[in-house]
PDB file of C-alpha atoms in Angstrom:
ATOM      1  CA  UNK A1344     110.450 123.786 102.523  1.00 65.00           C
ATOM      2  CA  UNK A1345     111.244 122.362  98.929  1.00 81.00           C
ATOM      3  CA  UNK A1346     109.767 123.989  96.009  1.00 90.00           C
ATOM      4  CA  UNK A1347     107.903 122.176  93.468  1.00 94.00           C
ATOM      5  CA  UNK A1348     107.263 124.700  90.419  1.00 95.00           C
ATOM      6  CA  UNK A1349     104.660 123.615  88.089  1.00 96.00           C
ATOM      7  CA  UNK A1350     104.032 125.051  84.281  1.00 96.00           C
ATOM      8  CA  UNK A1351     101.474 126.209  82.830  1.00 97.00           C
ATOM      9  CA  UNK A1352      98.907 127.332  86.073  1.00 96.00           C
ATOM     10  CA  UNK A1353      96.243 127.015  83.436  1.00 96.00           C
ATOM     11  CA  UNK A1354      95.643 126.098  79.828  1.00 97.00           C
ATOM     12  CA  UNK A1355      92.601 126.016  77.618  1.00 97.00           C
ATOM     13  CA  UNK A1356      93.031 123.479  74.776  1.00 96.00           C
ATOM     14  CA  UNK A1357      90.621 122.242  71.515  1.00 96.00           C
ATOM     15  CA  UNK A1358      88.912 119.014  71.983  1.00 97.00           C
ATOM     16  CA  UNK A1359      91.795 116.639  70.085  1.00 97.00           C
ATOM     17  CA  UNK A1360      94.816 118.499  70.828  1.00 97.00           C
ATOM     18  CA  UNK A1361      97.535 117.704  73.360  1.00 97.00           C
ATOM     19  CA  UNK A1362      98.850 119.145  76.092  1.00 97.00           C
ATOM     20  CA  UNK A1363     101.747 119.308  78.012  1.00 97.00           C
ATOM     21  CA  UNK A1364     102.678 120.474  82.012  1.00 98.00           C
ATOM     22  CA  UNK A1365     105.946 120.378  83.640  1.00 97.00           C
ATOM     23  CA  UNK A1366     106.809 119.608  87.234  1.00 96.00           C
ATOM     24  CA  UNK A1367     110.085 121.160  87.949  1.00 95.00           C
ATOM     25  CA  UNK A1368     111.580 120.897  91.692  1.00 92.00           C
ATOM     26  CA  UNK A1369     113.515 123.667  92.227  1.00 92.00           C
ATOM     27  CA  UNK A1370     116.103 122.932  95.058  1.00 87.00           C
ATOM     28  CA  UNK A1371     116.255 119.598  95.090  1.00 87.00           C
ATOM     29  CA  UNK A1372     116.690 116.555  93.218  1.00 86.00           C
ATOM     30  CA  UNK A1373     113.485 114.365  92.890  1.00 85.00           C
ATOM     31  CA  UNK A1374     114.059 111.247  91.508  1.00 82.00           C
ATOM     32  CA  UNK A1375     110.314 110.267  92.205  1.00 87.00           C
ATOM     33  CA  UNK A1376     107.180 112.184  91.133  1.00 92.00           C
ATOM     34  CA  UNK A1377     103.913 112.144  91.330  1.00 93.00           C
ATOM     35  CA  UNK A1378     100.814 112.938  89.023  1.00 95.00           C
ATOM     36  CA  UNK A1379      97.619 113.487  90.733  1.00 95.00           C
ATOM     37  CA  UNK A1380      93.940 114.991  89.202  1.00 96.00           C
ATOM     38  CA  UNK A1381      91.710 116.697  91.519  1.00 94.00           C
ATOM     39  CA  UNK A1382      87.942 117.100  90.772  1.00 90.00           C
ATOM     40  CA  UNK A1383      86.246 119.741  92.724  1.00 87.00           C
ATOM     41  CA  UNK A1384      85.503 119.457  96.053  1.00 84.00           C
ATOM     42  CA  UNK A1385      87.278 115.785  95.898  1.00 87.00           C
ATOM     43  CA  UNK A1386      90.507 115.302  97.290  1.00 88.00           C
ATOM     44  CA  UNK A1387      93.954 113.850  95.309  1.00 90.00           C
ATOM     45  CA  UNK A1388      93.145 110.573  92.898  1.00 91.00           C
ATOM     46  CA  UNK A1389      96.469 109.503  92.332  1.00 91.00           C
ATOM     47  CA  UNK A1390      97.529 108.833  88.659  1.00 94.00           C
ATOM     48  CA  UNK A1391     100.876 107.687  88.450  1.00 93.00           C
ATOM     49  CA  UNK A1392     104.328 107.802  90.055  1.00 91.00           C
ATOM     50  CA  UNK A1393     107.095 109.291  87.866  1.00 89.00           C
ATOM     51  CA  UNK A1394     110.877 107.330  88.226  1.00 86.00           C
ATOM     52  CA  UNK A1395     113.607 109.767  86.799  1.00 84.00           C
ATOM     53  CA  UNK A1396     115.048 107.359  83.897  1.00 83.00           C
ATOM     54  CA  UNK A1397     112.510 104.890  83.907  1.00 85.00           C
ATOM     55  CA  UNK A1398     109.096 104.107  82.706  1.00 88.00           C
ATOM     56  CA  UNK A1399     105.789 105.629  84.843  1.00 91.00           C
ATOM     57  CA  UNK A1400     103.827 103.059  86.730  1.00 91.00           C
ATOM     58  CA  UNK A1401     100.383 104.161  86.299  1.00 94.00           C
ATOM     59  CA  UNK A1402      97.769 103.821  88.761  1.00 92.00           C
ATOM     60  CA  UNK A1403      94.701 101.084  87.912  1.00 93.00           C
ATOM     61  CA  UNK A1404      91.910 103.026  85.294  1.00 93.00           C
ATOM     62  CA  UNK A1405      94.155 105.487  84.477  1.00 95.00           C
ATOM     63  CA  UNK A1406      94.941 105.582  80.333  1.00 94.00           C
ATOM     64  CA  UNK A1407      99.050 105.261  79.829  1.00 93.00           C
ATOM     65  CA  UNK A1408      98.274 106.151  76.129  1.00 95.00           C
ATOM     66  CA  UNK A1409      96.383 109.087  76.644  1.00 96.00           C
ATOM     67  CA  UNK A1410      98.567 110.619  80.041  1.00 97.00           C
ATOM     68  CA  UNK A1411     101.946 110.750  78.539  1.00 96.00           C
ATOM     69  CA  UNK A1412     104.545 110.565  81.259  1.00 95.00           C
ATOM     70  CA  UNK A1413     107.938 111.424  81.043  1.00 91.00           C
ATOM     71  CA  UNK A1414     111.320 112.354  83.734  1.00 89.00           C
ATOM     72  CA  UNK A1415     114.371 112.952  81.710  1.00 83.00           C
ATOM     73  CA  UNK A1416     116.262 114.018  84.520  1.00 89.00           C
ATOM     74  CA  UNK A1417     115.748 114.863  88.368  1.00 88.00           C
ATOM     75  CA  UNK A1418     114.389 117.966  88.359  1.00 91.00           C
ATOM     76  CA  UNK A1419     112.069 117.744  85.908  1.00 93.00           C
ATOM     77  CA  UNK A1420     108.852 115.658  85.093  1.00 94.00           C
ATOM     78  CA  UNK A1421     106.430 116.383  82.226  1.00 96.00           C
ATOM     79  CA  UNK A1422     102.521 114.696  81.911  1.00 97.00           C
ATOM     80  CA  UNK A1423     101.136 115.199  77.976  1.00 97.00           C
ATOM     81  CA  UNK A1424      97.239 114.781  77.899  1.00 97.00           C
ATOM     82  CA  UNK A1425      96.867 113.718  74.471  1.00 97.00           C
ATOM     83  CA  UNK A1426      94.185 114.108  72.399  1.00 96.00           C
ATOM     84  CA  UNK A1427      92.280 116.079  74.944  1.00 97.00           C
ATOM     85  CA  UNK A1428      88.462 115.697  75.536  1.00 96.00           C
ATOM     86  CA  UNK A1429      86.596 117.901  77.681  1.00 96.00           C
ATOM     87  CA  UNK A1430      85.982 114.932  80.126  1.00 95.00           C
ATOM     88  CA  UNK A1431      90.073 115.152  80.879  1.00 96.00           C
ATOM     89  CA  UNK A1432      89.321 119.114  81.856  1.00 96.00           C
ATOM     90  CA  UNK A1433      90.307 118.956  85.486  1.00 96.00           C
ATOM     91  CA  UNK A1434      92.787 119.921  88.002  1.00 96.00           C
ATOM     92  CA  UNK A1435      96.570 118.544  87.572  1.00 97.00           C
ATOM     93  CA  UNK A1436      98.936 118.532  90.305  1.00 96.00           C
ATOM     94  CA  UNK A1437     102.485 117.203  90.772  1.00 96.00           C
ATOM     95  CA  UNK A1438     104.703 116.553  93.588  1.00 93.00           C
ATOM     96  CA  UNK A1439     108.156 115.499  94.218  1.00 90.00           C
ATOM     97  CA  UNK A1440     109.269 113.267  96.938  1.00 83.00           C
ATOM     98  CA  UNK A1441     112.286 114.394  99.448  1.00 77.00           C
ATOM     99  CA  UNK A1442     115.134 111.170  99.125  1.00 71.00           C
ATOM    100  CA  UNK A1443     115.180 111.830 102.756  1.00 69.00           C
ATOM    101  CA  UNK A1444     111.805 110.899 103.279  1.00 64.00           C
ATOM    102  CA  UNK A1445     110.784 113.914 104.894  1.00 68.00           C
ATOM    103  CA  UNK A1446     107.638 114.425 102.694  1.00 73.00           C
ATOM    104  CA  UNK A1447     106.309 115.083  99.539  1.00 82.00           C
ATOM    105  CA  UNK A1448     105.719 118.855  97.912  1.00 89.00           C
ATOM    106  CA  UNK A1449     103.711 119.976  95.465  1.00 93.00           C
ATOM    107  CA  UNK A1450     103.216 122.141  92.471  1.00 95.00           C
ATOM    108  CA  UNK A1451     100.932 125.041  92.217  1.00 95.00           C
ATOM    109  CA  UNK A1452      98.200 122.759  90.009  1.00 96.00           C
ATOM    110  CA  UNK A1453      97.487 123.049  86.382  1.00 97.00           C
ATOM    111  CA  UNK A1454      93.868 124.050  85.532  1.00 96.00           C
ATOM    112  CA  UNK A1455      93.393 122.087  81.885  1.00 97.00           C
ATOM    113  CA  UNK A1456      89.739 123.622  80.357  1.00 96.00           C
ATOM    114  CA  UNK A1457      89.353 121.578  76.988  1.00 97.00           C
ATOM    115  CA  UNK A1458      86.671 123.181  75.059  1.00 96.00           C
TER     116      UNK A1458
ATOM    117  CA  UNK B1358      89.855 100.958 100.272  1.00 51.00           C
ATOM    118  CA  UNK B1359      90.018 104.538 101.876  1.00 58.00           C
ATOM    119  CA  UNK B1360      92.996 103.978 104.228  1.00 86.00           C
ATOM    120  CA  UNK B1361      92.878 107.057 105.597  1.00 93.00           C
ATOM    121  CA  UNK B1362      89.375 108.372 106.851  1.00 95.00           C
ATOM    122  CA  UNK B1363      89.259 112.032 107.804  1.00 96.00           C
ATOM    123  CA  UNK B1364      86.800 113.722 109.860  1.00 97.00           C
ATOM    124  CA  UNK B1365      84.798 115.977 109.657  1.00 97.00           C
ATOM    125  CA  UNK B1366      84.215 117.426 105.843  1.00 95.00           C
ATOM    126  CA  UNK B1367      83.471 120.545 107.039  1.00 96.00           C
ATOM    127  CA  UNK B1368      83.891 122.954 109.997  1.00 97.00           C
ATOM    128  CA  UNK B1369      82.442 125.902 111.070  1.00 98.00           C
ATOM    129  CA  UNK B1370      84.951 127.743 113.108  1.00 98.00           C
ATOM    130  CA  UNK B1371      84.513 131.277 115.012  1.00 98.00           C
ATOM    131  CA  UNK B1372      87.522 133.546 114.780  1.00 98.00           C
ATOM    132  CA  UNK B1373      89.791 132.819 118.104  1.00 98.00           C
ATOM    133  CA  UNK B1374      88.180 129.133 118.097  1.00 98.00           C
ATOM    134  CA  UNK B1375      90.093 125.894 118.008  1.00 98.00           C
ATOM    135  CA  UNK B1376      89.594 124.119 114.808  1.00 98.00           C
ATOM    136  CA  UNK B1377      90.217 120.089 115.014  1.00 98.00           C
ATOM    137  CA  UNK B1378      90.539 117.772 112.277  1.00 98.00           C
ATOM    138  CA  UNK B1379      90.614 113.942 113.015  1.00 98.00           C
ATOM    139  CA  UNK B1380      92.199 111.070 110.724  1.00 98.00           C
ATOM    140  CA  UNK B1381      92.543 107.369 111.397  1.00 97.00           C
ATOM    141  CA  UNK B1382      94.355 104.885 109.212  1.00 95.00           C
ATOM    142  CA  UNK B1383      94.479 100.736 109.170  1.00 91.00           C
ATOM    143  CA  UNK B1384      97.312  99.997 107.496  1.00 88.00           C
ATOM    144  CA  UNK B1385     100.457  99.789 109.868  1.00 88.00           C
ATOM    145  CA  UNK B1386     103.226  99.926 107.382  1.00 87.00           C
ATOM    146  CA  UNK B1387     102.226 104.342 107.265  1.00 89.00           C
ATOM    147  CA  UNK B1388     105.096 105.521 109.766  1.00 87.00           C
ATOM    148  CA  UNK B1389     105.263 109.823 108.371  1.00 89.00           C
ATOM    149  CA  UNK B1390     101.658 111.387 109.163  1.00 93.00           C
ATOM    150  CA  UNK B1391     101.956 114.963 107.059  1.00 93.00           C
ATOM    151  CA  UNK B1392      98.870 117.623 106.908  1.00 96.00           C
ATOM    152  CA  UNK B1393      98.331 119.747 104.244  1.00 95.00           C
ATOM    153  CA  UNK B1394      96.550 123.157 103.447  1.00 96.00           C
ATOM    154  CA  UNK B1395      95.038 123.549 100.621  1.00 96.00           C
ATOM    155  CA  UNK B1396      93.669 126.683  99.184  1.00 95.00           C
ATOM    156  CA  UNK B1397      91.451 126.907  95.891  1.00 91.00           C
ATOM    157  CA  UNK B1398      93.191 126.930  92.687  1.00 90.00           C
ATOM    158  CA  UNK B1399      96.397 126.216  94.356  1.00 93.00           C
ATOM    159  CA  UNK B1400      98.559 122.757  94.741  1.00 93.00           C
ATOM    160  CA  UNK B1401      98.648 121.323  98.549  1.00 93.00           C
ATOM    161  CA  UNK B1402     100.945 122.709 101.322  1.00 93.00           C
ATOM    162  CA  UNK B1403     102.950 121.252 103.469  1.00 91.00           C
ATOM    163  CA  UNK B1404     102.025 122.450 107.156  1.00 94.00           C
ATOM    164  CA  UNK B1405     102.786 120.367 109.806  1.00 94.00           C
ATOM    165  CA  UNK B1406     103.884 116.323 110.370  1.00 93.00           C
ATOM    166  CA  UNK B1407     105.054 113.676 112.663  1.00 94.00           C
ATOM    167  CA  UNK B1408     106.810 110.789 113.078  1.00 91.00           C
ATOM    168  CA  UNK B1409     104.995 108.079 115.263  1.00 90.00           C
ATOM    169  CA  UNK B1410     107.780 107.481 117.610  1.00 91.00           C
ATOM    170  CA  UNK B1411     106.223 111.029 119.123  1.00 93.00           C
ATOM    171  CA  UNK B1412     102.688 111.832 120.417  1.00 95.00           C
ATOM    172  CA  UNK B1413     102.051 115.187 119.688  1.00 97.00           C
ATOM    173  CA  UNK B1414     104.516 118.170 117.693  1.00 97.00           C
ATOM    174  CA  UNK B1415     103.609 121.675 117.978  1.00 97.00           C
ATOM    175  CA  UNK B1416     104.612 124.338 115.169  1.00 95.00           C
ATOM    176  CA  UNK B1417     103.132 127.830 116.115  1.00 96.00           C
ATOM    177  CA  UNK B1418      99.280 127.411 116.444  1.00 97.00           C
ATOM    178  CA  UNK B1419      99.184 124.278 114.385  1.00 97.00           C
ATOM    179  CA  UNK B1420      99.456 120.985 116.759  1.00 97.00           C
ATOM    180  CA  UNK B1421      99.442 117.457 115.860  1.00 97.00           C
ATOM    181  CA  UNK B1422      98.307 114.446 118.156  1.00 96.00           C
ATOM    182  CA  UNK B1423      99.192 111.323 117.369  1.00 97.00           C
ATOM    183  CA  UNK B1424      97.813 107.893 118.991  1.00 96.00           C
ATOM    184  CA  UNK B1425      99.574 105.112 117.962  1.00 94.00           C
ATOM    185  CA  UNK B1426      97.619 102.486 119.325  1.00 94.00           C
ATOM    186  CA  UNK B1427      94.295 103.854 117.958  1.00 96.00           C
ATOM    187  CA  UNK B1428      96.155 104.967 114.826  1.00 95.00           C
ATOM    188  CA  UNK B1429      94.661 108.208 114.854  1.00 97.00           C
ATOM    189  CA  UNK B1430      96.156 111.532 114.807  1.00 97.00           C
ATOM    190  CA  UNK B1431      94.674 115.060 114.478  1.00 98.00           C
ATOM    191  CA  UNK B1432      95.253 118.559 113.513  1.00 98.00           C
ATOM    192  CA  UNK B1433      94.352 120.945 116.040  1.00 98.00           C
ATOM    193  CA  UNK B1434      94.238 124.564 115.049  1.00 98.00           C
ATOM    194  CA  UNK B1435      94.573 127.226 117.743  1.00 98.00           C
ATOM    195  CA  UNK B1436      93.495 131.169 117.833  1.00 98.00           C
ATOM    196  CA  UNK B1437      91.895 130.252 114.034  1.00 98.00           C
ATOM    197  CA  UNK B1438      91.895 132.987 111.537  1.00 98.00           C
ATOM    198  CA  UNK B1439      90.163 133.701 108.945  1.00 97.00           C
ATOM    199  CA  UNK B1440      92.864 133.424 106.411  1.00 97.00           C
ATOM    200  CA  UNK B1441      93.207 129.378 107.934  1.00 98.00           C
ATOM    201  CA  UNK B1442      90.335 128.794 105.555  1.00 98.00           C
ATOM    202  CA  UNK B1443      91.392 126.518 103.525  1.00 97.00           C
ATOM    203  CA  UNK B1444      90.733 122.473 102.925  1.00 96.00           C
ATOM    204  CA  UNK B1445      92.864 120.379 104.891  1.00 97.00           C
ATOM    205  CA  UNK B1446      94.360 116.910 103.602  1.00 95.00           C
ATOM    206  CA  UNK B1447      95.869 114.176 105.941  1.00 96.00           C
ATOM    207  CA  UNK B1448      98.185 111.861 104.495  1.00 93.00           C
ATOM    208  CA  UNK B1449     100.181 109.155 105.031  1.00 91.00           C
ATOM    209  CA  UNK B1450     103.626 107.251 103.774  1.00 86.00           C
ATOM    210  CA  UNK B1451     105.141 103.989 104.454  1.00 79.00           C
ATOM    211  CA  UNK B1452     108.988 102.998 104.085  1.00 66.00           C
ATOM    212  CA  UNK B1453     110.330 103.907 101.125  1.00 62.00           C
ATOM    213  CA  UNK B1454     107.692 106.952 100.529  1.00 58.00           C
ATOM    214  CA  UNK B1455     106.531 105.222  97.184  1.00 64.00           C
ATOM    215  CA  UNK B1456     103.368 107.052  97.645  1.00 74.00           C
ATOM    216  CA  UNK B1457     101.325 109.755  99.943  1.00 82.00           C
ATOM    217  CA  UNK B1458      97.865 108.026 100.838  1.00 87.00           C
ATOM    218  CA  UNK B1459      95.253 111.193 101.223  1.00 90.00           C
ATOM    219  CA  UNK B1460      92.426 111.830 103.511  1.00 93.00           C
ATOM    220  CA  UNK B1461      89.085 112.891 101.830  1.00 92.00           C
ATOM    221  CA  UNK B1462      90.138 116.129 102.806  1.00 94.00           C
ATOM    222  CA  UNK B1463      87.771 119.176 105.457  1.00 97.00           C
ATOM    223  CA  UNK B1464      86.649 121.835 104.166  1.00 96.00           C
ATOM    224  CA  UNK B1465      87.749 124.762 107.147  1.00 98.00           C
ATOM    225  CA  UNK B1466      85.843 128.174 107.512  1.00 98.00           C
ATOM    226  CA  UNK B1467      86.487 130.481 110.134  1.00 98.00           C
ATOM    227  CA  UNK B1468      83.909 133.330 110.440  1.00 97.00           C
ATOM    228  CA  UNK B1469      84.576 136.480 112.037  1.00 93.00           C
TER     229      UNK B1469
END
C-alpha cells in the first residue's frame, strides 16, 4: 500500500510553545489530507481536511488559530499546535487520500506531551 | 450523529478462534467500506475493504461481508493469533472521498 510518513513520532513541548508535525506521503501524490487527534481508548475525531494550495477547512470546535494547517505541495502537509497547553497533549495522526479513491493511509501518529 | 456504529468494543478471542467485528451505517451516499488495524502508539492500517457492488472479499484470513440492504458489513477474522491484537476501526467514504467516517473502534485480544 501507500506510505504516509509522519515526523516527529513524539515530542514533549513547554506549556506556550509551538509545535510542528509533518505528514509526508511517500509514493504518491496527495492532494488531500487529513488531521485527526485520538484520545485514548477513543477512536479518530476528525480535525480538519488539508487541500494542497488552498486553505484547511476545519472541522466544527476545532481552533483554526491554535491548529496551524498548512500543504505547500502534494506530498507534504504540516499541523503547528501553537501555544501548546497540556490539554492539546494527545495523539496526532495524518492521512493522505489515494486520487483514485482507493482509500485513505495513515501516518505513524505523533505523541505531543506538553508539560 | 455516529454514522457508523461498530460492534462489539471488545472481544475475547481464543487462539485458532474466529474473531467477528460488525458495523452498520445510515447514510447511503458511503459506497468504499475499509477496516483498519490499529496497534498502540501506532497510526491506523489499512487491512482489508470492499466495494458494495460485492458481498463478501477474502484476503488471507481476513474476510469481509457486506449486506447492502441492511447496510452492514463485518470483519471476520479466521485462525486468530495472538499478534491480531490490535483495535479495529471500520470506516466509510462517499464519492469524492472528502472524508473517512470511523467506527468507535473494538478492542481485539486473542489469548493463547
Amino acid at each position: 500500500g501507500a506510505v504516509v510518513s509522519q515526523h516527529p513520532s513524539w515530542v514533549i513541548c513547554k506549556s506556550g510553545t509551538s509545535v510542528k508535525i509533518e505528514c509526508r506521503s511517500l509514493d504518491f501524490q496527495a492532494t488531500t489530507m487529513f488531521w485527526y487527534r485520538q484520545f485514548p481508548k477513543q477512536s479518530l475525531m476528525l480535525m480538519a481536511t488539508s487541500n494542497e494550495g488552498s486553505k484547511a477547512t476545519y472541522e466544527q470546535g476545532v481552533e483554526k488559530d491554535k491548529f496551524l494547517i498548512n500543504h505547500a505541495s502534494l506530498t507534504l502537509s504540516t499541523l503547528t499546535v501553537t501555544s501548546a497547553h497540556p490539554e492539546d497533549s494527545s495523539f496526532y495522526i495524518c492521512s493522505a487520500l489515494l486520487s483514485s479513491g482507493d482509500g485513505a493511509f495513515f501516518g505513524q501518529g505523533t505523541r505531543l506531551t506538553v508539560v | 450523529q455516529q454514522q457508523v456504529k461498530q460492534s462489539p468494543q471488545s472481544l475475547i478471542v481464543q487462539k485458532g478462534g474466529i474473531s467477528i467485528i460488525n458495523c452498520a451505517y445510515e447514510n447511503t451516499a458511503f459506497d468504499y467500506f475499509p477496516w483498519y488495524q490499529q496497534f498502540p502508539g501506532k497510526g491506523p492500517a489499512l487491512l482489508i475493504a470492499i466495494r458494495p457492488d460485492v458481498s463478501e472479499k477474502k484476503e488471507g484470513r481476513f474476510t469481509i461481508s457486506f449486506n447492502k440492504s441492511a447496510k452492514q458489513f463485518s470483519l471476520h477474522i479466521m485462525d486468530s493469533q495472538p499478534g491480531d491484537s490490535a483495535t479495529y476501526f471500520c470506516a466509510a467514504l462517499s464519492g469524492g472521498y472528502q472524508k473517512v467516517t470511523f467506527g468507535t473502534g473494538t478492542k481485539l485480544q486473542v489469548i493463547p
